[in-house]
C-alpha positions as a printed NumPy array, in Angstrom:
array([[-28.939, -20.663, -18.174],
       [-29.29 , -24.448, -18.184],
       [-26.858, -24.672, -21.118],
       [-24.384, -22.531, -19.201],
       [-24.726, -24.802, -16.168],
       [-24.246, -27.941, -18.27 ],
       [-21.228, -26.454, -19.991],
       [-19.391, -25.394, -16.814],
       [-20.545, -28.065, -14.344],
       [-17.55 , -30.316, -15.189],
       [-15.23 , -27.46 , -14.211],
       [-16.997, -27.101, -10.843],
       [-16.67 , -30.844, -10.279],
       [-12.998, -30.672, -11.275],
       [-12.419, -27.922,  -8.697],
       [-13.989, -30.021,  -5.952],
       [-12.096, -33.155,  -7.026],
       [ -8.82 , -31.249,  -7.216],
       [ -9.286, -29.957,  -3.693],
       [-10.185, -33.303,  -2.119],
       [ -7.78 , -35.481,  -4.088],
       [ -5.397, -35.447,  -1.152],
       [ -7.834, -35.554,   1.769],
       [ -5.197, -35.359,   4.481],
       [ -3.692, -32.321,   2.787],
       [ -7.142, -30.711,   2.608],
       [ -7.843, -31.394,   6.288],
       [ -4.408, -30.24 ,   7.45 ],
       [ -4.685, -26.971,   5.531],
       [ -8.094, -26.286,   7.128],
       [ -6.683, -27.089,  10.567],
       [ -3.782, -24.761,   9.787],
       [ -6.168, -21.907,   8.976],
       [ -8.069, -22.466,  12.217],
       [ -4.818, -22.636,  14.195],
       [ -3.692, -19.367,  12.614],
       [ -6.889, -17.734,  13.829],
       [ -6.297, -19.111,  17.338],
       [ -2.713, -17.83 ,  17.352],
       [ -3.898, -14.328,  16.434],
       [ -6.655, -14.569,  19.079],
       [ -4.268, -15.558,  21.871],
       [ -1.772, -12.899,  20.805],
       [ -4.453, -10.245,  21.165],
       [ -5.675, -11.853,  24.399],
       [ -2.163, -11.469,  25.815],
       [ -2.138,  -7.815,  24.75 ],
       [ -5.483,  -7.174,  26.464],
       [ -4.479,  -9.131,  29.578],
       [ -1.308,  -7.062,  29.948],
       [ -3.255,  -3.802,  29.64 ],
       [ -5.08 ,  -2.226,  32.556],
       [ -7.654,  -0.697,  30.214],
       [-10.646,  -2.714,  28.938],
       [-10.451,  -0.865,  25.599],
       [ -7.404,  -0.385,  23.409],
       [ -7.84 ,   2.442,  20.9  ],
       [-11.616,   2.059,  21.336],
       [-11.715,  -1.682,  20.643],
       [-12.717,  -4.353,  23.146],
       [-11.533,  -7.95 ,  23.163],
       [-14.883,  -9.001,  21.671],
       [-14.362,  -6.546,  18.785],
       [-10.867,  -7.892,  18.138],
       [-12.119, -11.503,  18.276],
       [-14.79 , -10.7  ,  15.717],
       [-12.199,  -8.945,  13.551],
       [ -9.84 , -11.949,  13.697],
       [-12.549, -14.395,  12.689],
       [-13.844, -12.129,   9.911],
       [-10.38 , -11.455,   8.496],
       [ -9.403, -15.136,   8.412],
       [-12.678, -16.195,   6.79 ],
       [-12.539, -13.326,   4.294],
       [ -8.923, -14.073,   3.381],
       [ -9.685, -17.762,   2.976],
       [-12.7  , -17.199,   0.743],
       [-11.35 , -14.362,  -1.427],
       [ -7.975, -15.933,  -2.23 ],
       [ -7.557, -16.857,  -5.885],
       [ -4.981, -19.183,  -7.4  ],
       [ -5.894, -18.603, -11.035],
       [ -2.617, -16.847, -11.887],
       [ -0.691, -19.768, -10.428],
       [ -2.798, -22.267, -12.416],
       [ -2.291, -20.31 , -15.657],
       [  1.452, -19.993, -15.   ],
       [  1.807, -23.72 , -14.365],
       [ -0.292, -24.503, -17.452],
       [  1.914, -22.32 , -19.652],
       [  5.079, -23.772, -18.16 ],
       [  4.126, -27.423, -18.672],
       [  2.141, -26.881, -21.894],
       [ -1.194, -28.113, -20.554],
       [ -2.775, -24.7  , -21.157],
       [ -3.45 , -25.769, -24.74 ],
       [ -6.19 , -28.129, -23.535],
       [ -8.083, -25.205, -21.992],
       [ -7.599, -23.085, -25.082],
       [ -8.941, -25.812, -27.377],
       [-12.168, -26.382, -25.439],
       [-15.302, -24.618, -26.678],
       [-15.668, -22.651, -23.438],
       [-14.586, -19.224, -22.33 ],
       [-10.994, -19.369, -21.085],
       [-11.469, -17.2  , -17.973],
       [-14.839, -18.758, -17.148],
       [-13.278, -22.221, -17.077],
       [-10.875, -21.059, -14.369],
       [-13.659, -19.215, -12.551],
       [-15.896, -22.258, -12.345],
       [-12.988, -24.496, -11.34 ],
       [-12.23 , -22.16 ,  -8.458],
       [-15.913, -21.82 ,  -7.557],
       [-16.063, -25.581,  -7.012],
       [-13.174, -25.48 ,  -4.575],
       [-14.425, -22.267,  -2.908],
       [-17.82 , -23.881,  -2.342],
       [-16.169, -26.763,  -0.498],
       [-13.996, -24.383,   1.539],
       [-17.048, -22.274,   2.394],
       [-18.958, -25.339,   3.614],
       [-16.036, -26.783,   5.596],
       [-14.522, -23.648,   7.16 ],
       [-16.466, -20.519,   6.215],
       [-19.913, -21.648,   7.305],
       [-18.859, -22.798,  10.806],
       [-16.977, -19.526,  11.382],
       [-19.921, -17.532,  10.007],
       [-22.222, -19.308,  12.452],
       [-19.859, -18.382,  15.308],
       [-19.895, -14.741,  14.184],
       [-23.7  , -14.668,  13.951],
       [-23.989, -16.253,  17.387],
       [-21.501, -13.754,  18.877],
       [-23.438, -10.818,  17.431],
       [-26.792, -12.127,  18.666],
       [-25.409, -12.835,  22.142],
       [-23.929,  -9.326,  22.292],
       [-27.449,  -7.916,  22.066],
       [-27.953,  -7.125,  18.4  ],
       [-31.287,  -7.985,  16.834],
       [-31.624, -11.121,  14.745],
       [-32.981,  -9.208,  11.742],
       [-30.083,  -6.758,  11.884],
       [-27.518,  -9.561,  12.142],
       [-29.076, -11.467,   9.228],
       [-29.14 ,  -8.277,   7.129],
       [-25.467,  -7.626,   7.874],
       [-24.66 , -11.261,   7.073],
       [-26.326, -10.981,   3.673],
       [-24.424,  -7.759,   2.958],
       [-21.189,  -9.441,   4.056],
       [-21.78 , -12.416,   1.757],
       [-22.551, -10.051,  -1.137],
       [-19.38 ,  -8.017,  -0.529],
       [-17.413, -11.257,  -0.107],
       [-18.613, -12.396,  -3.53 ],
       [-17.627,  -9.088,  -5.116],
       [-14.226,  -9.163,  -3.377],
       [-13.58 , -12.664,  -4.664],
       [-14.529, -11.692,  -8.226],
       [-12.265,  -8.625,  -8.144],
       [ -9.386, -10.725,  -6.829],
       [-10.07 , -13.499,  -9.352],
       [-10.073, -11.181, -12.362],
       [ -6.964,  -9.385, -11.114],
       [ -5.254, -12.777, -10.874],
       [ -6.459, -13.758, -14.351],
       [ -4.96 , -10.556, -15.778],
       [ -1.74 , -11.229, -13.906],
       [ -1.797, -14.834, -15.127],
       [ -1.9  , -13.655, -18.736],
       [  1.649, -12.357, -18.279],
       [  2.719, -16.028, -18.161],
       [  2.357, -16.073, -21.943],
       [  5.145, -13.482, -22.076],
       [  7.342, -14.397, -19.107],
       [  6.835, -18.197, -19.326],
       [  7.289, -18.557, -15.554],
       [  5.348, -16.698, -12.874],
       [  6.943, -18.324,  -9.859],
       [  9.001, -15.27 ,  -8.876],
       [  6.359, -12.592,  -9.426],
       [  3.675, -14.667,  -7.677],
       [  5.715, -15.114,  -4.518],
       [  7.079, -11.565,  -4.533],
       [  3.541, -10.128,  -4.337],
       [  2.341, -12.354,  -1.475],
       [  2.082, -10.674,   1.942]])
């Protein structure tokens, strides 16, 4: 396990360095994610304010607020750019450096992304997760129940990220055939 850590630690550091190379860009993207959550919140607030009913289809404003926060955090933490990185590496020829290293090809991308995901989790995910936990506790749920649900959420978040990552790796392998993934990458985005 220590050998594995020593072998892939440079990739984790590279992921962190890549993300914070342009600090203003990093900060503005995080502010953009938070602003997107606020836009969705105020859109739903307007819908609830215009309705005479306190519940819409069985959901209260507190439920919708929790859903908005959870969906933005989940989307932020499960997004994977590995297919884009592979496509760019094939296009500019830099993929050969990854193929020549004595490490597993997919694992090198995984650990690079884990470095950046760790920083994103600390900077955006953890504050939002604290807000969610506080909202649940203030709504009357028990602390043990909330902590249990949080652990299950983090476990499912990890599995969701891994599924998305490996799907993107498989999609990225098509870059060896197509040579350019720009069109297919942007045609599959929501």
